[in-house]
Coordinates of C-alpha atoms and ligand atoms in Angstrom, one line a residue:
X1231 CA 8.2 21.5 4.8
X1232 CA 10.5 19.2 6.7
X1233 CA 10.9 15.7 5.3
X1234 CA 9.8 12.8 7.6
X1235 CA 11.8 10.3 5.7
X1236 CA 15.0 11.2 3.8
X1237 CA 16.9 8.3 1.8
X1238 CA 20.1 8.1 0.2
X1239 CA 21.7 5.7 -2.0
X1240 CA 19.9 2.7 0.5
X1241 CA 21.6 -0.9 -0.5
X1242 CA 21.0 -4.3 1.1
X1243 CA 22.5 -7.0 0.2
X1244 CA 21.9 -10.0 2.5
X1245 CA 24.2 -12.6 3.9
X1246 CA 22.9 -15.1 0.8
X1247 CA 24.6 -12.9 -1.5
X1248 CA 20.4 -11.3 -2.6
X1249 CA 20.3 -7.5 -3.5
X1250 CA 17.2 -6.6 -2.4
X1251 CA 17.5 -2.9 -2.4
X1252 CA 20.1 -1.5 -5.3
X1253 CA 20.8 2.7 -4.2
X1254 CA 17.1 3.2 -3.4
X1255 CA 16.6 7.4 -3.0
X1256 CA 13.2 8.6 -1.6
X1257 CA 11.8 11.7 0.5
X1258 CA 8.5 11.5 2.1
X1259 CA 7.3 15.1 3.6
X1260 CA 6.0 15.6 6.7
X1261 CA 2.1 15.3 6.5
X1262 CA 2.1 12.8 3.5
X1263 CA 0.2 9.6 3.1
X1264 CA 3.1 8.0 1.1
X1265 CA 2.6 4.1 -0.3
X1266 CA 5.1 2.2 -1.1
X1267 CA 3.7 -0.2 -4.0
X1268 CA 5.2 -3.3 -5.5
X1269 CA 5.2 -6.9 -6.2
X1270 CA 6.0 -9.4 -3.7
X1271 CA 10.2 -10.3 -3.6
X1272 CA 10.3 -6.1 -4.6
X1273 CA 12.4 -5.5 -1.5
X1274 CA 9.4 -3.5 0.9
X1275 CA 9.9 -5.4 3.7
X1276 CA 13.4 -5.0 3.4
X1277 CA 13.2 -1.3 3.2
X1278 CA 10.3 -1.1 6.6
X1279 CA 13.2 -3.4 8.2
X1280 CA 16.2 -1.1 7.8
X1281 CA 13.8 2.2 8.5
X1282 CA 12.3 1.0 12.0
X1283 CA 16.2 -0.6 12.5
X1284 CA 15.0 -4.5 12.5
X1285 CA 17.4 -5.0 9.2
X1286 CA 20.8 -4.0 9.1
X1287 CA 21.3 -1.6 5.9
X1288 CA 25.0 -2.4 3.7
X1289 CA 25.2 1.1 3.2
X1290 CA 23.2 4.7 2.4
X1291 CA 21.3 6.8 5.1
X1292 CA 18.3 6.6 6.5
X1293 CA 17.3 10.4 8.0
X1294 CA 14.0 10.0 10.2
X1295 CA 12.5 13.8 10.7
X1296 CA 16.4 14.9 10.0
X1297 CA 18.2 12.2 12.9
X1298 CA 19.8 9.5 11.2
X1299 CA 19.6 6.2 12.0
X1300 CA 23.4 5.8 12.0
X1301 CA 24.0 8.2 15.2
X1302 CA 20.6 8.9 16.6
X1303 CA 19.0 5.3 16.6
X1304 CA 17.0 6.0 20.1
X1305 CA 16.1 9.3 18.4
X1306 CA 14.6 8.1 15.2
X1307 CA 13.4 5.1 16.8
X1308 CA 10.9 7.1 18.9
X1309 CA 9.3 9.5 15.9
X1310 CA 8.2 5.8 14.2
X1311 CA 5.6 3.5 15.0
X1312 CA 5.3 -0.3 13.3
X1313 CA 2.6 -2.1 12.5
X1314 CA 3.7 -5.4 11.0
X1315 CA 1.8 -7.5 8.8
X1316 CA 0.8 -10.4 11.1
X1317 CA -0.8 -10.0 14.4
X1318 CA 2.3 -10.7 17.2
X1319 CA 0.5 -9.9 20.5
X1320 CA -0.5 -12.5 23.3
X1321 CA -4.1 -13.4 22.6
X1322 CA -4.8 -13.4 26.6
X1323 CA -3.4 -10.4 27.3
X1324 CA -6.5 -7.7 28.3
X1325 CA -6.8 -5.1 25.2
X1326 CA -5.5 -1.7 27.0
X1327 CA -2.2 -4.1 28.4
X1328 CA -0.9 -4.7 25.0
X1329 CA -1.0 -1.4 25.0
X1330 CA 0.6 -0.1 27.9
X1331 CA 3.3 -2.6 27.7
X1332 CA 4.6 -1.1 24.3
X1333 CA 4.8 2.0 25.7
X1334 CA 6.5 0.6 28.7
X1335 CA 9.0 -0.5 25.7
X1336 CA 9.9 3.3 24.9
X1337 CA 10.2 4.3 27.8
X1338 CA 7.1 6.0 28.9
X1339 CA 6.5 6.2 32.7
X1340 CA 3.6 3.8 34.0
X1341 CA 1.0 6.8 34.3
X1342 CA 1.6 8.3 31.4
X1343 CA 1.9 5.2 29.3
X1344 CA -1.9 4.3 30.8
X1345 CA -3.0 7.8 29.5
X1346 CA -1.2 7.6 26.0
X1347 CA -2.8 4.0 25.8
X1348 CA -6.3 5.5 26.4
X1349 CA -6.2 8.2 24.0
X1350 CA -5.1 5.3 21.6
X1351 CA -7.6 3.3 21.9
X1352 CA -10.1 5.9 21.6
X1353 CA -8.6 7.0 18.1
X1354 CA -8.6 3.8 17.1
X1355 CA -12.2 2.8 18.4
X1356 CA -11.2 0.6 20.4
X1357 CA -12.1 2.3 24.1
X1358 CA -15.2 -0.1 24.6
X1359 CA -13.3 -3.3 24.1
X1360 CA -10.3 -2.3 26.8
X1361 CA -10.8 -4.5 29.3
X1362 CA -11.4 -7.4 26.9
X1363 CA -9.0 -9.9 26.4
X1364 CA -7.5 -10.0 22.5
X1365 CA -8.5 -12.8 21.7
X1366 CA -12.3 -11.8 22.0
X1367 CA -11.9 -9.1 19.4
X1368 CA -13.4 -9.4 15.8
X1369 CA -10.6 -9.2 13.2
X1370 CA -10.8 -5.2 12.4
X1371 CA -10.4 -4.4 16.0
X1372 CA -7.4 -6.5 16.3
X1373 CA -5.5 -4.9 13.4
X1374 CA -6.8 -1.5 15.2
X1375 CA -5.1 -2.9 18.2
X1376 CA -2.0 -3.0 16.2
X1377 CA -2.4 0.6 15.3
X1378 CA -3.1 1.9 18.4
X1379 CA 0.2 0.2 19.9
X1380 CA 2.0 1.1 17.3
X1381 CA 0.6 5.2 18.3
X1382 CA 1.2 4.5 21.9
X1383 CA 4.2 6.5 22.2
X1384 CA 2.9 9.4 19.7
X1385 CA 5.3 8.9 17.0
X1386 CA 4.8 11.4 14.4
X1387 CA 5.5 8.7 11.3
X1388 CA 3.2 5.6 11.6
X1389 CA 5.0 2.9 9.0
X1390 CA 2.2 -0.1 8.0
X1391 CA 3.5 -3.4 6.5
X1392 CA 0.5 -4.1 4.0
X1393 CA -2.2 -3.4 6.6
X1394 CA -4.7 -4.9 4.1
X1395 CA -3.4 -7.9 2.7
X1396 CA -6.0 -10.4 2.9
X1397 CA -8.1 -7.9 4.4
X1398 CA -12.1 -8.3 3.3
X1399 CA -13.1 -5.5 1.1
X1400 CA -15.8 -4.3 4.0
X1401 CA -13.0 -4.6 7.1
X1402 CA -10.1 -2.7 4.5
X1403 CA -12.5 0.3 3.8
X1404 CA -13.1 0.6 7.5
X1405 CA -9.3 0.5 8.3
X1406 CA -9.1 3.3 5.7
X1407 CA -11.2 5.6 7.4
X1408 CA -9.5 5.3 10.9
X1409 CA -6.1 6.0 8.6
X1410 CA -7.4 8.8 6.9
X1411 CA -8.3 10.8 9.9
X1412 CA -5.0 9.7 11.7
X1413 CA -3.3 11.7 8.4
X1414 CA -5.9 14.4 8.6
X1415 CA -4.4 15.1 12.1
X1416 CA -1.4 15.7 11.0
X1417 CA 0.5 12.0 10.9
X1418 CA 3.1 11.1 8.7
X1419 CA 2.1 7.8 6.9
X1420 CA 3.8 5.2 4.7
X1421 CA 2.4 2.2 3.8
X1422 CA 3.2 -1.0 1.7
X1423 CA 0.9 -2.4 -0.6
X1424 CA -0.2 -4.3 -3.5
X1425 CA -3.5 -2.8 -4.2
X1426 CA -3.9 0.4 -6.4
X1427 CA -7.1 0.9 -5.3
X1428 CA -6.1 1.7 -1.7
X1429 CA -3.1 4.4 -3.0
X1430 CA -5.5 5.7 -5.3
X1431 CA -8.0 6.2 -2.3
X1432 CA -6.3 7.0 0.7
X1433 CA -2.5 8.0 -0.8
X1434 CA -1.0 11.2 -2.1
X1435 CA 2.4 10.2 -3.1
X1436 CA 3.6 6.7 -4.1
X1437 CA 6.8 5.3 -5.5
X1438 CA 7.0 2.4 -7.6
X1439 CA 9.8 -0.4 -6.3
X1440 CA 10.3 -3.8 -8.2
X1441 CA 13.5 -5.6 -8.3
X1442 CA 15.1 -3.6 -5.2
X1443 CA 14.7 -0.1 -7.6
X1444 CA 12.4 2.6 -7.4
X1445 CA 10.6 2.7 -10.9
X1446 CA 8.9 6.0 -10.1
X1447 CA 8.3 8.5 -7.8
X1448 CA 5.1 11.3 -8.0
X1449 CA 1.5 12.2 -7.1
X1450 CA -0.5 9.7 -7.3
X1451 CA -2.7 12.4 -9.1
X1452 CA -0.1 12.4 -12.3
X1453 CA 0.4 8.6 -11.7
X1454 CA -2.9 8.0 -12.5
X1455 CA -2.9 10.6 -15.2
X1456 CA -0.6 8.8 -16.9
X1457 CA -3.2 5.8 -17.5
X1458 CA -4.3 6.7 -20.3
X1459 CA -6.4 4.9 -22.5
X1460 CA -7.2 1.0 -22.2
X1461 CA -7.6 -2.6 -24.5
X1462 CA -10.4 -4.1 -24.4
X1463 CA -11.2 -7.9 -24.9
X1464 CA -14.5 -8.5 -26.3
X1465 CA -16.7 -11.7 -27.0
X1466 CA -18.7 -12.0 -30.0
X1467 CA -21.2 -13.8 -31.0
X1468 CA -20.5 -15.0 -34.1
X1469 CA -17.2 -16.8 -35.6
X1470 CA -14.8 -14.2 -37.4
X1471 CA -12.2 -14.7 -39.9
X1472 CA -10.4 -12.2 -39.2
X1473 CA -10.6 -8.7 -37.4
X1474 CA -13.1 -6.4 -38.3
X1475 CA -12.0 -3.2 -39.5
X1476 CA -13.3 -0.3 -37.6
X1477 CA -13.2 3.2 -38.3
X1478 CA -11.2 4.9 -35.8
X1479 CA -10.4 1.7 -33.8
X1480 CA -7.4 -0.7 -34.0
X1481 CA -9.0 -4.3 -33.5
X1482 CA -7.2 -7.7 -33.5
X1483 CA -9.0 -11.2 -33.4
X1484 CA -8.0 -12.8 -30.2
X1485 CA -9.7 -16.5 -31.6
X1486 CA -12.4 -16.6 -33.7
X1487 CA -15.3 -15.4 -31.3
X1488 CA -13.0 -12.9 -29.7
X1489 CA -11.4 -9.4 -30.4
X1490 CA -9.1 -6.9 -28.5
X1491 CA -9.7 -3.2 -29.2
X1492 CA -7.5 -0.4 -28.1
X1493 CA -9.5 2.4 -27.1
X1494 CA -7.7 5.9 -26.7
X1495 CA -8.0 8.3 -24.3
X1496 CA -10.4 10.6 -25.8
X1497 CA -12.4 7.4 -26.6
X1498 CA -15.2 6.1 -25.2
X1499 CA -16.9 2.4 -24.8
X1500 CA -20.2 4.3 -26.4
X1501 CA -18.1 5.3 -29.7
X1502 CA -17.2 2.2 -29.6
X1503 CA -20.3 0.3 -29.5
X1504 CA -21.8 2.3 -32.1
X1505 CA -19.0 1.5 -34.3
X1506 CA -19.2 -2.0 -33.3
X1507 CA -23.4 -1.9 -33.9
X1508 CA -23.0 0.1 -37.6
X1509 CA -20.2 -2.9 -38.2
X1510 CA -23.0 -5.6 -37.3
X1511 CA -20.7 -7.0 -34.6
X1512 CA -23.1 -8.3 -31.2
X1513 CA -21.0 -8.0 -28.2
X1514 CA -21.9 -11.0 -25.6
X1515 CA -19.3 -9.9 -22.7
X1516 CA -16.6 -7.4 -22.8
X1517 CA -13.2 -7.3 -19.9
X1518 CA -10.1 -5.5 -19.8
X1519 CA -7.2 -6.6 -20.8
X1520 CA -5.3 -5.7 -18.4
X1521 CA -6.2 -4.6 -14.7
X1522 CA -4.3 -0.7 -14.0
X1523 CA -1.6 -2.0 -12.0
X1524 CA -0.5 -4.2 -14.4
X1525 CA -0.6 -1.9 -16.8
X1526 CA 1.5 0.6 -14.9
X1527 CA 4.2 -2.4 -14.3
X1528 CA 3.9 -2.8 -18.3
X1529 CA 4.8 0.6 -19.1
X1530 CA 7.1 1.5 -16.5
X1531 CA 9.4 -2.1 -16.8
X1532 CA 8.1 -3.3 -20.4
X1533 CA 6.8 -6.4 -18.6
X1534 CA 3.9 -7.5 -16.4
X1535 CA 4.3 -8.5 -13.3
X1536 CA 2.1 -11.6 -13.8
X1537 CA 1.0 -13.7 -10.5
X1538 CA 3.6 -11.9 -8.7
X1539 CA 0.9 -9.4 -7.6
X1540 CA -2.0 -10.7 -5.0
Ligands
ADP1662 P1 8.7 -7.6 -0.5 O1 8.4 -7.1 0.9 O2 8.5 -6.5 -1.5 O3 7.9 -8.8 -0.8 P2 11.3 -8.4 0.5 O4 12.0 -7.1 1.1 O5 10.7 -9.3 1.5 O6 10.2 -8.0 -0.6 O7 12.3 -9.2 -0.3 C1 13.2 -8.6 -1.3 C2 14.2 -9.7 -1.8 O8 15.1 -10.0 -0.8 C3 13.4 -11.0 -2.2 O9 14.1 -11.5 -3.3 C4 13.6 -11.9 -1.0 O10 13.6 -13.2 -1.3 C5 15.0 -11.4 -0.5 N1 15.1 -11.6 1.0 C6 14.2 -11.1 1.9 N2 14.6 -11.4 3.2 C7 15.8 -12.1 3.0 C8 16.7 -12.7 3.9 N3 16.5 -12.6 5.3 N4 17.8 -13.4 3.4 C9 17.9 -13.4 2.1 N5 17.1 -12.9 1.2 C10 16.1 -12.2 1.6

């Protein structure tokens, strides 16, 4: 299969003397749903930038569908479409113009640039509302909007900036579904992102990046494989002296009402409840420790990545 998105040894170090990307390697395949998921200050934007040519790269390659960005810019330019993180389009511009006009910006002739722009907004749901001005669209169908331009001249790797940051739970799932088909017909898609929930949902390959490095690079299937097992903080209601010793468990006292027990993979909350009942312990409210993206940043950097993340 041909690779979308082939990158070598990708550094940038900006004027200010910041590394932001330190020899960053990754191949995304033609077809995949790739995300791209990290902490904010990780170096994501930095890495969209130099792809879709906004940031100048010190040095590596960039290889878009095999032209490089070095010696075919206009080339790789055209097989990529952007949609950035904030909404950037003239509020009283009528729906199907915003449109047009991008294609306009790739050169598309006027007639087929209308055309392009109607089968846009029609993937994008947006056919009804065409003739409406921007600013008279609900949130969702503006960042549709931005998708639909950024498809306009049928690139065949669509690049999203955190399309959900700040996103409502209700408007993101909806997003997902128009991005899911998009991929089922045949479109190459990266995305950045700090929820797990969306690559677990919608990706099939992710790569870690923190501190301008890739951590990891794999299915999101064997990512989440490697998840294994979980701590759990639990409120009791009594006052303890010290941890209760459990068969099978390893319990510490967290303060004197509360305990943190790790539970293994083969594990489950009922074993440990009835370990927990046999031990006389009541349970008044039970959390995780950690949430799974943490707990991926603990063991893949030793650390967590704290209020860094959302
Ligand atoms: P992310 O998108 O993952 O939040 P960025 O690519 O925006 O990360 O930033 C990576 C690092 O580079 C951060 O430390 C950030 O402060 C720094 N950085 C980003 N843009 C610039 C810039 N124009 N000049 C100097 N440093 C920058």
């Amino acid at each position: 299969m041909s690779q979308a998105l082939a990158i070598e040894n990708l550094v940038k170090v900006y004027q200010s003397g910041k590394t932001a990307l330190k020899g960053i390697n990754l191949s995304i395949a033609e077809g995949d749903f790739f995300a791209l998921l990290g902490p904010n200050g990780a170096g994501k934007s930095t890495f969209i930038g130099i792809v879709s040519s906004l940031v100048n790269k010190t040095s590596g390659t960039v290889r878009v569908f095999g032209h490089s960005i070095d010696d075919e810019i206009l080339k790789a330019k055209q097989l990529i479409g952007i949609v950035p993180q904030e909404f950037n389009f003239n509020i009283f511009t009528k729906t199907i113009d915003v449109v047009v006009t991008q294609a306009g910006y790739y050169g598309v002739p006027y007639r087929q640039a209308k055309e392009q722009a109607e089968q846009a907004l029609q993937q994008l749901g947006l056919w009804e509302k065409r003739n409406d001005v921007v600013r008279s669209l609900s949130g969702g169908m503006k960042r549709r909007l931005m998708i639909a331009r950024a498809l306009v001249h049928q690139p065949k790797l669509l690049i999203l900036d955190e399309p959900t940051a700040g996103v409502d739970i209700e408007l993101r799932r909806s997003l997902w579904v128009y991005l899911e088909k998009l991929n089922q017909q045949g479109l190459t898609i990266l995305l950045t992102t700090h929820y797990l929930e969306e690559v677990e949902i919608l990706c099939k390959n992710v790569a870690i990046i923190d501190n301008g490095e890739i951590l990891v690079e794999k299915s999101v299937h064997s990512l989440l494989g490697d998840l294994t097992g979980e701590t759990l903080i639990l409120d009791v209601g009594s006052i303890l002296i010290e941890a209760p010793q459990l068969a099978h468990f390893a319990c510490r006292l967290v303060s004197p009402d509360s305990i943190e027990v790790d539970l293994l993979e083969h594990q489950t909350v009922n074993d440990l409840f009835q370990t927990l009942d046999a031990a006389g312990i009541r349970v008044t409210s039970l959390r995780n420790k950690f949430n799974r993206l943490e707990e991926l940043f603990i063991r893949l950097t030793g650390h967590t990545v704290e209020e860094k993340l959302i």
